[in-house]
Short mmCIF file of C-alpha atoms in Angstrom, two decimals:
data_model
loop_
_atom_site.label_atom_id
_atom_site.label_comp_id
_atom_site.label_asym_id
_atom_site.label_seq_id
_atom_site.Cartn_x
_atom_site.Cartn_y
_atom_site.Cartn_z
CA UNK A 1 285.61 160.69 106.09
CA UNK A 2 288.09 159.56 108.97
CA UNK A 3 288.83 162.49 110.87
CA UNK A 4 285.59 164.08 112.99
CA UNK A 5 284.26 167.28 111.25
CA UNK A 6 282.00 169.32 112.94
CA UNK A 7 278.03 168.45 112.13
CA UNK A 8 277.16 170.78 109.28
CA UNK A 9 274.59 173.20 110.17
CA UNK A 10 273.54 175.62 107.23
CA UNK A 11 275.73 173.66 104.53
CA UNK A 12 274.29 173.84 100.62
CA UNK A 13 275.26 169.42 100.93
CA UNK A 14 272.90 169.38 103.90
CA UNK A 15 269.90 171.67 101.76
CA UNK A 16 270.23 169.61 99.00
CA UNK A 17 269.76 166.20 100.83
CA UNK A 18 266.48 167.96 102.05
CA UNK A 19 265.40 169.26 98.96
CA UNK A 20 266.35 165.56 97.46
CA UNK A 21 265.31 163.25 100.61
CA UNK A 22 261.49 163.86 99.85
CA UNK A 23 261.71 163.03 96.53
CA UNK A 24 263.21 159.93 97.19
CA UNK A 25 260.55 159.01 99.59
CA UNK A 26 258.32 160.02 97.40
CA UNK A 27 260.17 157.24 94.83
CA UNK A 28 259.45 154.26 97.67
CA UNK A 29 255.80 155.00 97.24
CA UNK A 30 255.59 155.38 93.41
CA UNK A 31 257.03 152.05 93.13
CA UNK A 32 254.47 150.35 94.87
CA UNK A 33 251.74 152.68 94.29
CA UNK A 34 249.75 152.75 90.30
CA UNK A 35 250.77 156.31 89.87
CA UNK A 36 253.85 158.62 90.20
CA UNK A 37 252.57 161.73 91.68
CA UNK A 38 254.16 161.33 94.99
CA UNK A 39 257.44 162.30 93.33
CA UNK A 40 256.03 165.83 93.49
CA UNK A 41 253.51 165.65 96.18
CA UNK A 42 255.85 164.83 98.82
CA UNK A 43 258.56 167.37 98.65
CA UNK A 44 255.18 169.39 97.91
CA UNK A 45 253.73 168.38 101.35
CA UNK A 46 256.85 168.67 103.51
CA UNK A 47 257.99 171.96 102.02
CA UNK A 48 254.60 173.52 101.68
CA UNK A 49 253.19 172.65 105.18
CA UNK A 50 256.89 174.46 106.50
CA UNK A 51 256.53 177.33 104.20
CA UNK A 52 252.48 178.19 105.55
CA UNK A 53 253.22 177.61 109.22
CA UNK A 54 256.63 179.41 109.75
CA UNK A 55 255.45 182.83 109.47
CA UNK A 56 253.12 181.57 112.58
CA UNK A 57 256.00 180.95 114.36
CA UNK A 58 257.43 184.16 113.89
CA UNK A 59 254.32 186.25 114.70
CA UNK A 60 253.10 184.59 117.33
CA UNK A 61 256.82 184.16 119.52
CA UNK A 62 256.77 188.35 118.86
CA UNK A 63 253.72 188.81 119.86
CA UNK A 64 254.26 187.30 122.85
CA UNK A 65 257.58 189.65 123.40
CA UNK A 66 259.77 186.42 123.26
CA UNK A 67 260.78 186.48 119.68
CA UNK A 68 264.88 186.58 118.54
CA UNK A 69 265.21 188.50 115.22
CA UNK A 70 264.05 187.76 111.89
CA UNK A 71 267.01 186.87 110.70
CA UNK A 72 267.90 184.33 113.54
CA UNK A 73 264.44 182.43 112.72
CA UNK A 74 265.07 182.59 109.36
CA UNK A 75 268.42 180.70 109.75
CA UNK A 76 267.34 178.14 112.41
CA UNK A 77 264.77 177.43 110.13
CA UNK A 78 267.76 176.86 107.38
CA UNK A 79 269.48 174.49 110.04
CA UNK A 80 266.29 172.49 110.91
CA UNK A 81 265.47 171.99 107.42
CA UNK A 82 269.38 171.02 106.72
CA UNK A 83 269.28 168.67 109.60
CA UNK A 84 266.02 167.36 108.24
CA UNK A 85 268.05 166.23 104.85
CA UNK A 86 270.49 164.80 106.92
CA UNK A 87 268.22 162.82 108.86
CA UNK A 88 266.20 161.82 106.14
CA UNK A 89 269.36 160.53 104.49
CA UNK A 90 270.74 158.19 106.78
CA UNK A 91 267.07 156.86 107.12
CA UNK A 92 266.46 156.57 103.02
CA UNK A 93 268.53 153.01 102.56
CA UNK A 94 267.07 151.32 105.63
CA UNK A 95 263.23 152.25 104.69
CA UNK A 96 264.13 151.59 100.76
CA UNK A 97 265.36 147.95 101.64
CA UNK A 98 262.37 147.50 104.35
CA UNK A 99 259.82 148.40 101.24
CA UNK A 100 261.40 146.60 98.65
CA UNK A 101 261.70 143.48 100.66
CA UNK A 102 258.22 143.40 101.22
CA UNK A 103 255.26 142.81 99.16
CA UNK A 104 252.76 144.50 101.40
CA UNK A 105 251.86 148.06 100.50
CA UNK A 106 250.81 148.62 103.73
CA UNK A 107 254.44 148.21 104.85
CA UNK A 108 255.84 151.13 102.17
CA UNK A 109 253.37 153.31 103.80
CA UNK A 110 254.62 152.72 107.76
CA UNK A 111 258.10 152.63 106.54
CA UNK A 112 257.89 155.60 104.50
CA UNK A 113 255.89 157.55 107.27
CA UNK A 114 258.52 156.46 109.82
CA UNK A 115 261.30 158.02 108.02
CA UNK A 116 259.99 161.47 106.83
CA UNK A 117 257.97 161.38 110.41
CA UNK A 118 261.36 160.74 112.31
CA UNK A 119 263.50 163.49 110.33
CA UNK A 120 260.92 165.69 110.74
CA UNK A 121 260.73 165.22 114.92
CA UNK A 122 264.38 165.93 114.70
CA UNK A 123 264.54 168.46 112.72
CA UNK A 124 261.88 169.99 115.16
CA UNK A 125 264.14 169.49 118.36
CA UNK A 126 266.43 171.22 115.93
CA UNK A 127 264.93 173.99 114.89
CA UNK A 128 264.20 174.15 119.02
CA UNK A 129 267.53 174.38 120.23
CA UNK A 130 268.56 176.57 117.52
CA UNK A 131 266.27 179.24 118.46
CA UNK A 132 266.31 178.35 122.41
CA UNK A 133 269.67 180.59 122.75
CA UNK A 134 268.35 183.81 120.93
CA UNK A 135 264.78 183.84 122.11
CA UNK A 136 263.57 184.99 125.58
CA UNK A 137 263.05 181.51 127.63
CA UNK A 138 259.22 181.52 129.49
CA UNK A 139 256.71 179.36 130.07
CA UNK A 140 254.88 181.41 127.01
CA UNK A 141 257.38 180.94 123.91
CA UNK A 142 258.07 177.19 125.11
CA UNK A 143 253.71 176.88 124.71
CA UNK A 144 254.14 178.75 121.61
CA UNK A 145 256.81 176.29 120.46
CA UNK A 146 254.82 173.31 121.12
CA UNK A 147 251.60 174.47 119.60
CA UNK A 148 253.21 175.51 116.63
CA UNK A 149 254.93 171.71 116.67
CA UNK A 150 251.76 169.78 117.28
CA UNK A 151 249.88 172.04 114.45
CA UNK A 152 252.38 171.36 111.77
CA UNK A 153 252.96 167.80 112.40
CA UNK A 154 249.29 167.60 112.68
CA UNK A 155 248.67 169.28 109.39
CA UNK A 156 251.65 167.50 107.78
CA UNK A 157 250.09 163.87 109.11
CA UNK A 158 247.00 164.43 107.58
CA UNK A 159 247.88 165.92 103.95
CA UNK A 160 250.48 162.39 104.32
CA UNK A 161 247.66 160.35 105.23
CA UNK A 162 245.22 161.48 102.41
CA UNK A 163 248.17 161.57 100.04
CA UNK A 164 249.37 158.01 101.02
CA UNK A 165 245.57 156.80 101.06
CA UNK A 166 245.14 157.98 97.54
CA UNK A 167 247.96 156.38 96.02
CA UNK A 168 248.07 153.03 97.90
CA UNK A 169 244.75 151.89 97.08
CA UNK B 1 317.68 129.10 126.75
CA UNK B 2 314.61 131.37 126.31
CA UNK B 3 313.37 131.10 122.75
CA UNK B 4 311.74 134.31 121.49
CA UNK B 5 308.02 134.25 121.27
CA UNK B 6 306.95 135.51 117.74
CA UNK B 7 304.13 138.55 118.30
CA UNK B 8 300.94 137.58 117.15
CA UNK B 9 300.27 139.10 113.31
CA UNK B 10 298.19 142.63 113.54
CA UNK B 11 294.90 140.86 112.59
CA UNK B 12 295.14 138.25 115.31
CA UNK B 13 295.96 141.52 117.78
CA UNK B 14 292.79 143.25 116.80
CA UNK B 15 290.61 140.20 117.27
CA UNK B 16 292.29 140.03 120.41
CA UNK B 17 291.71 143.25 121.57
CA UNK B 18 288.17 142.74 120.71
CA UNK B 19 287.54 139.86 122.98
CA UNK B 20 289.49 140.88 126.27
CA UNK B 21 289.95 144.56 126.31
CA UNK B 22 287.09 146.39 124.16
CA UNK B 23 287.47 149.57 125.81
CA UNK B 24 290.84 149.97 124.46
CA UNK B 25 289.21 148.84 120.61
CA UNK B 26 286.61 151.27 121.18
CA UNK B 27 289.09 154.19 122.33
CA UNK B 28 291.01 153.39 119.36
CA UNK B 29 287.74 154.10 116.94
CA UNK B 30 286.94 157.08 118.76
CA UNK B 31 289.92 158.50 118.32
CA UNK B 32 290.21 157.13 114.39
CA UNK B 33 293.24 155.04 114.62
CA UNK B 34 293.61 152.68 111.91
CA UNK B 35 290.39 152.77 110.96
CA UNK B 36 291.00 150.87 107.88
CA UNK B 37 292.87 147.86 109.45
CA UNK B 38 290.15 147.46 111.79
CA UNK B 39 287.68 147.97 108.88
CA UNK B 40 289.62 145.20 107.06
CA UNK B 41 290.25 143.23 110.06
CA UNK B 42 286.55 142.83 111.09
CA UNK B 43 285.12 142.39 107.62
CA UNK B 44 287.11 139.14 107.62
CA UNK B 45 286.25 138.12 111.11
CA UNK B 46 282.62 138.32 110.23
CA UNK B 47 282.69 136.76 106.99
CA UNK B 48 285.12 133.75 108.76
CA UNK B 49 283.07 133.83 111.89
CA UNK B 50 279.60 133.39 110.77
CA UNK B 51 280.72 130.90 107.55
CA UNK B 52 281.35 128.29 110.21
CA UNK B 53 278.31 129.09 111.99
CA UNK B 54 276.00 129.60 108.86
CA UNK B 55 277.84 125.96 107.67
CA UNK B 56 276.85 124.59 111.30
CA UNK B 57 272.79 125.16 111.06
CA UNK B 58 273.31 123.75 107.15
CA UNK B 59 274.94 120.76 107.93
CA UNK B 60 271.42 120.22 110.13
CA UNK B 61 269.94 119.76 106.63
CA UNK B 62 273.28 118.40 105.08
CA UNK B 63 274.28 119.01 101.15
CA UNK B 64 273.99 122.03 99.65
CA UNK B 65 272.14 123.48 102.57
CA UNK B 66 275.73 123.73 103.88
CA UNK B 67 277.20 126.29 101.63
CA UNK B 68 273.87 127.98 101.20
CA UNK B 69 273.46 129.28 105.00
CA UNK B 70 277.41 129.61 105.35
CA UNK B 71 277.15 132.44 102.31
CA UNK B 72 274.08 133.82 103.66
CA UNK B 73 274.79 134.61 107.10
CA UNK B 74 278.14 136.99 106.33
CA UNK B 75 275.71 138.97 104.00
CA UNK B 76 273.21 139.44 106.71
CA UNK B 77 275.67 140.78 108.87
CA UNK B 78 277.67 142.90 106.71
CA UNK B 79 274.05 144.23 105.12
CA UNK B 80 272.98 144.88 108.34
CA UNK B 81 276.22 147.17 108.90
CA UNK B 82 276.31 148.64 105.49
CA UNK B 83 272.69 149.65 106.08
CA UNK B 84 272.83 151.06 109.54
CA UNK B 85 276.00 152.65 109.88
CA UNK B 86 274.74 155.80 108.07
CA UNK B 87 271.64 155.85 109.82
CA UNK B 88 273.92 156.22 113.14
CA UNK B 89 276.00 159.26 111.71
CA UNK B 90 272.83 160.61 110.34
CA UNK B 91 270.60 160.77 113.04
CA UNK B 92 273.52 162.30 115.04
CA UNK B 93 274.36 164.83 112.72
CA UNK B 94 270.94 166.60 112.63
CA UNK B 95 271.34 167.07 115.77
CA UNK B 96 274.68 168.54 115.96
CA UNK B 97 276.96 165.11 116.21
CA UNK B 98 279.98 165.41 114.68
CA UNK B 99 280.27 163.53 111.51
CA UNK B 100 282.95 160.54 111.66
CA UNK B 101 281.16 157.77 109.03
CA UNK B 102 283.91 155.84 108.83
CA UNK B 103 283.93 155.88 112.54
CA UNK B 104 280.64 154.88 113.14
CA UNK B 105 280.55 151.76 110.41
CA UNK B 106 283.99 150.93 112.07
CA UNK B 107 281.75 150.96 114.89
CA UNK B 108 279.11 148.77 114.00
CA UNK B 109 281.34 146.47 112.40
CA UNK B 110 283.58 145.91 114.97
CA UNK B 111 280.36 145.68 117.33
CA UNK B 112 278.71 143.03 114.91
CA UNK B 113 282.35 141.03 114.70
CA UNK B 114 281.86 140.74 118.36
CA UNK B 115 278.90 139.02 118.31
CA UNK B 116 279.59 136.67 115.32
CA UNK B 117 282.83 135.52 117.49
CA UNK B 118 280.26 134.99 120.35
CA UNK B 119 277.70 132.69 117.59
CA UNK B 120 281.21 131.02 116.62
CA UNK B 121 281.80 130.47 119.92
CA UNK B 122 278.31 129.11 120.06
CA UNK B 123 279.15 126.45 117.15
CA UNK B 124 279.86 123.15 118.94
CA UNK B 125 275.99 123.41 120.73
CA UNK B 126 275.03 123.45 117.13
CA UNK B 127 276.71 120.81 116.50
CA UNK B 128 275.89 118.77 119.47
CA UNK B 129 272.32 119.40 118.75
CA UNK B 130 272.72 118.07 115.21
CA UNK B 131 274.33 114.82 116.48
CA UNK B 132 271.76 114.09 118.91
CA UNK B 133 268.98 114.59 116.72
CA UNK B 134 267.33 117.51 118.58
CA UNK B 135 264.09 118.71 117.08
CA UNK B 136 263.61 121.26 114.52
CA UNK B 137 261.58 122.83 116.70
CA UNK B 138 263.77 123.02 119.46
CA UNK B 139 266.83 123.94 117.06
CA UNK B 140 264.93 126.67 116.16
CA UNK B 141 264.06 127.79 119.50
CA UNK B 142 268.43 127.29 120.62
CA UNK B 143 269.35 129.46 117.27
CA UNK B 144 266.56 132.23 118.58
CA UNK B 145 267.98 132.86 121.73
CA UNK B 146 271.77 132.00 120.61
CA UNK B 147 271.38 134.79 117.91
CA UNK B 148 269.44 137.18 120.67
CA UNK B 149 272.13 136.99 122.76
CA UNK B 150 274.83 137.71 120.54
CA UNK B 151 272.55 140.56 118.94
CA UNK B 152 272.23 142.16 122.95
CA UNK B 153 276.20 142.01 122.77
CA UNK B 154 276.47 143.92 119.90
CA UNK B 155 274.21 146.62 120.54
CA UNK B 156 275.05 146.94 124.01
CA UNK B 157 278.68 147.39 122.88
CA UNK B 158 277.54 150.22 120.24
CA UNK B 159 275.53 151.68 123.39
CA UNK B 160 278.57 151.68 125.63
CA UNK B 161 280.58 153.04 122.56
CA UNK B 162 278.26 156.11 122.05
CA UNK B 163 277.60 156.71 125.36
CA UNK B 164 281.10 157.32 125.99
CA UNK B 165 280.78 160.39 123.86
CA UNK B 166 280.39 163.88 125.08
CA UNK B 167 278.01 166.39 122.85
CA UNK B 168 274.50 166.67 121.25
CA UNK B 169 272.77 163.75 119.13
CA UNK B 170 274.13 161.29 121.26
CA UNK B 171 270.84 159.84 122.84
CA UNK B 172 269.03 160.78 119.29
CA UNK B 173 271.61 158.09 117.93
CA UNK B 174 271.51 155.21 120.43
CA UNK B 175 267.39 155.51 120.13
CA UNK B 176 267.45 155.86 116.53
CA UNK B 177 270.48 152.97 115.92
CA UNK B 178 268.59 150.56 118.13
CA UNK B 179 265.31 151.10 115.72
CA UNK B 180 266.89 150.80 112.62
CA UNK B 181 269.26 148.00 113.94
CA UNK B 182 266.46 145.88 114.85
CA UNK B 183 264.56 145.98 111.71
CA UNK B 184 267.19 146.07 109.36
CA UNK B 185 268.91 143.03 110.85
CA UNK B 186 265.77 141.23 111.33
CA UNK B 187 264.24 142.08 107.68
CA UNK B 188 267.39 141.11 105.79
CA UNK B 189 267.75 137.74 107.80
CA UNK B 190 263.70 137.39 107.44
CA UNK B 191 264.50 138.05 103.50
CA UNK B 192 267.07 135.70 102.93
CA UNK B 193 265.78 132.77 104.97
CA UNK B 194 265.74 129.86 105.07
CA UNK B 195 269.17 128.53 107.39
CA UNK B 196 268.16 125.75 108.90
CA UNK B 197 266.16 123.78 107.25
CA UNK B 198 264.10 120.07 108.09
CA UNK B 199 266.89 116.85 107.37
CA UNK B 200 263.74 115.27 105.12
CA UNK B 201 263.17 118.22 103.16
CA UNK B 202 263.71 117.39 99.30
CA UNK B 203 263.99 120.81 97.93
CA UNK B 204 266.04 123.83 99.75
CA UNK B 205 265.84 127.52 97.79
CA UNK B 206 268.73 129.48 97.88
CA UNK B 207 266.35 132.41 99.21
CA UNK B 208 262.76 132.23 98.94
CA UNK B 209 260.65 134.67 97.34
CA UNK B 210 259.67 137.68 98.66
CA UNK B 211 256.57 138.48 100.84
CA UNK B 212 255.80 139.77 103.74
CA UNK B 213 258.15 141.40 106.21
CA UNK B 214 259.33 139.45 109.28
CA UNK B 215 256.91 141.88 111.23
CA UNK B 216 253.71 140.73 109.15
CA UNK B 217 254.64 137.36 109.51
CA UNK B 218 254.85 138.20 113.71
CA UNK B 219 252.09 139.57 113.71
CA UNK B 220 250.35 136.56 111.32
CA UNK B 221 251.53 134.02 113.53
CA UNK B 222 250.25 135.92 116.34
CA UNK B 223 246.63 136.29 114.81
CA UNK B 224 246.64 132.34 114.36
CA UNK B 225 247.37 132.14 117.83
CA UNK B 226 244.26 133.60 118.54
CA UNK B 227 242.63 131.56 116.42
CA UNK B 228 242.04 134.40 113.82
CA UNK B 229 242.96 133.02 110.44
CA UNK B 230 243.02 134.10 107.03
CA UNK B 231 242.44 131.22 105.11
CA UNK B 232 239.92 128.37 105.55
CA UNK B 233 242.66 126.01 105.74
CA UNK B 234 246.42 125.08 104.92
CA UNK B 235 246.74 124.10 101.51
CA UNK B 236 247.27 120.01 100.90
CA UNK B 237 250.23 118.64 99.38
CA UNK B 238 250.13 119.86 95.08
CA UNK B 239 248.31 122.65 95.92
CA UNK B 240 249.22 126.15 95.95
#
């Protein structure tokens, strides 16, 4: 690709490197973990921790009379979760060469939890500015923004943590 | 009479370019010009460029130590490009960077053929060091801060380069480059280690096997420091 293109923002290519990206992280760990259920359990993790906490999002931004429309959350969400794939795909070869050059399980685990950990933060400032135009700016919906934030990754971090726990031991 | 000067050839140009007017080289990628000659161009330089240095800290060692480091060291460098070039356009494009790959791995490239010019420039202190019989200790310590400084250059070019840039992802990108930069470049030279190696040592592996990650063995060596070790004691000659 020589000539600049504009980032994509809700492109199928970008959807499918999300939907793919976890997978692939979830690859890293199978190979030096004993079993391979993180295949499914981390696209499982990401994509189920997004699906339950959105709706939050939603209600509690229109509840607080700051919300944009439906359909403008529902496609920021499409862009963060795009950029997300992106992210997570420029990150994939350097934390698949960092684990396989290493013996130590411990340093699959911080490598894998680095990527997915920094796609997701940017797919979060993402998913911010996406819905900063369309939304009514106040000190309330930037709270609710943050909240919601620090509850996913929170809930996220510690489904990853059993999850990783489980199969490096 | 005034006999005509023959231009430099193209690749000569670039290199050039790259050592006394790198705003102009970096304008050039920004805007995509001839991309692929500077692609080509820089592949080379590296490859040349870090040959004679990688034969420099083998001839500390002598033999085959020689050819070992000078193929070694090109593939660190161009790993290190191939493996953090898309991490640059990546990281930029989540965030609404516009997508230019072959822009940003001309980029790096160009950056890291910069600062193998500046280790080949570096060559003759090798070299001196080898002739007067320096320590390995102390060649070790000279290579560390040789190869920090010509890292610095190289990143701080890529900084300048992407700073120059107007639009969104652009500090995402710097941050994130920087991170996967450092432990890219320091995990693939950590994996295919060793370059210089002790005059009196009878055996030299083309790469040894693999264990721990440069950052274990930091943070090892800084344990020991302490005095916190994992072992009773080092293991005697025979003994594994």
């Amino acid at each position: 690709m020589s000539i600049a293109e504009p980032a994509p923002s809700l492109s199928p290519l970008a959807l499918a490197l999300a939907a793919a990206g976890p997978i692939a992280i979830g690859g890293i760990l199978a190979v030096h973990g004993t079993s391979p259920t993180p295949l499914v359990a981390v696209p499982a993790v990401v994509f189920g921790v997004v699906a339950a906490t959105a709706p939050a999002l939603y209600i509690a931004t229109a509840a607080a009379g700051t919300a944009p429309s439906l359909a403008t959350v529902v496609r920021a969400f499409g862009v963060a979760i795009g950029a997300f794939g992106i992210a997570l795909a420029g990150l994939l070869l350097p934390a698949a060469f960092l684990s396989l050059s290493s013996t130590s399980p411990s340093t699959t685990f911080v490598v894998a939890t680095a990527a997915l950990g920094g796609a997701g933060l940017l797919a979060l400032r993402r998913l911010g500015k996406e819905l900063a135009p369309a939304r009514v700016t106040s000190l309330t919906s930037g709270t609710v923004f943050l909240v919601w934030s620090a509850a996913t990754l929170g809930i996220a971090g510690r489904l990853w943590w059993d999850l990783a726990k489980e199969v490096m031991s | 009479m005034i006999a005509a000067v023959p231009a430099p050839a193209p690749s000569f140009g670039l290199i050039d370019q790259l050592l006394r007017d790198r705003d102009a080289m970096l304008a050039k990628i920004a805007a995509g010009r001839d991309l692929a000659s500077i692609m080509r161009v820089m592949v080379a330089t590296i490859a040349i460029a870090m040959a004679i240095v990688g034969a420099a800290i083998g001839s500390y060692r002598g033999g085959v130590q020689i050819g070992y480091a000078a193929i070694k060291l090109p593939l660190v460098l161009l790993g290190t490009a191939a493996l953090s070039a898309p991490a640059l356009t990546a990281l930029g494009a989540a965030l609404g960077r516009r997508v230019r790959l072959a822009g940003d791995l001309a980029l790096v490239v160009t950056a890291l053929a910069f600062g193998a010019m500046l280790l080949a420039a570096c060559t003759p202190l090798i070299l001196l060091g080898r002739a007067m019989d320096v320590s390995y200790h102390s060649m070790v310590l000279g290579l560390v801060g040789m190869f920090a400084i010509a890292g610095c250059a190289s990143l701080r070019m890529i900084v300048h380069a992407l700073s120059l840039e107007n639009g969104p992802g652009r500090s995402s990108s710097i941050i994130g480059l920087c991170i996967v930069f450092a432990l890219v470049g320091g995990q693939l030279s950590w994996a295919l280690r060793p370059y210089l190696v002790r005059p009196r040592a009878q055996d030299v592996p083309f790469v040894r096997d693999v264990s721990d990650t440069l950052v274990d063995a930091i943070t090892g060596t800084l344990r020991s420091a302490r005095g916190i070790y994992v072992r009773d004691g080092a293991p005697l000659p025979g003994e594994h």
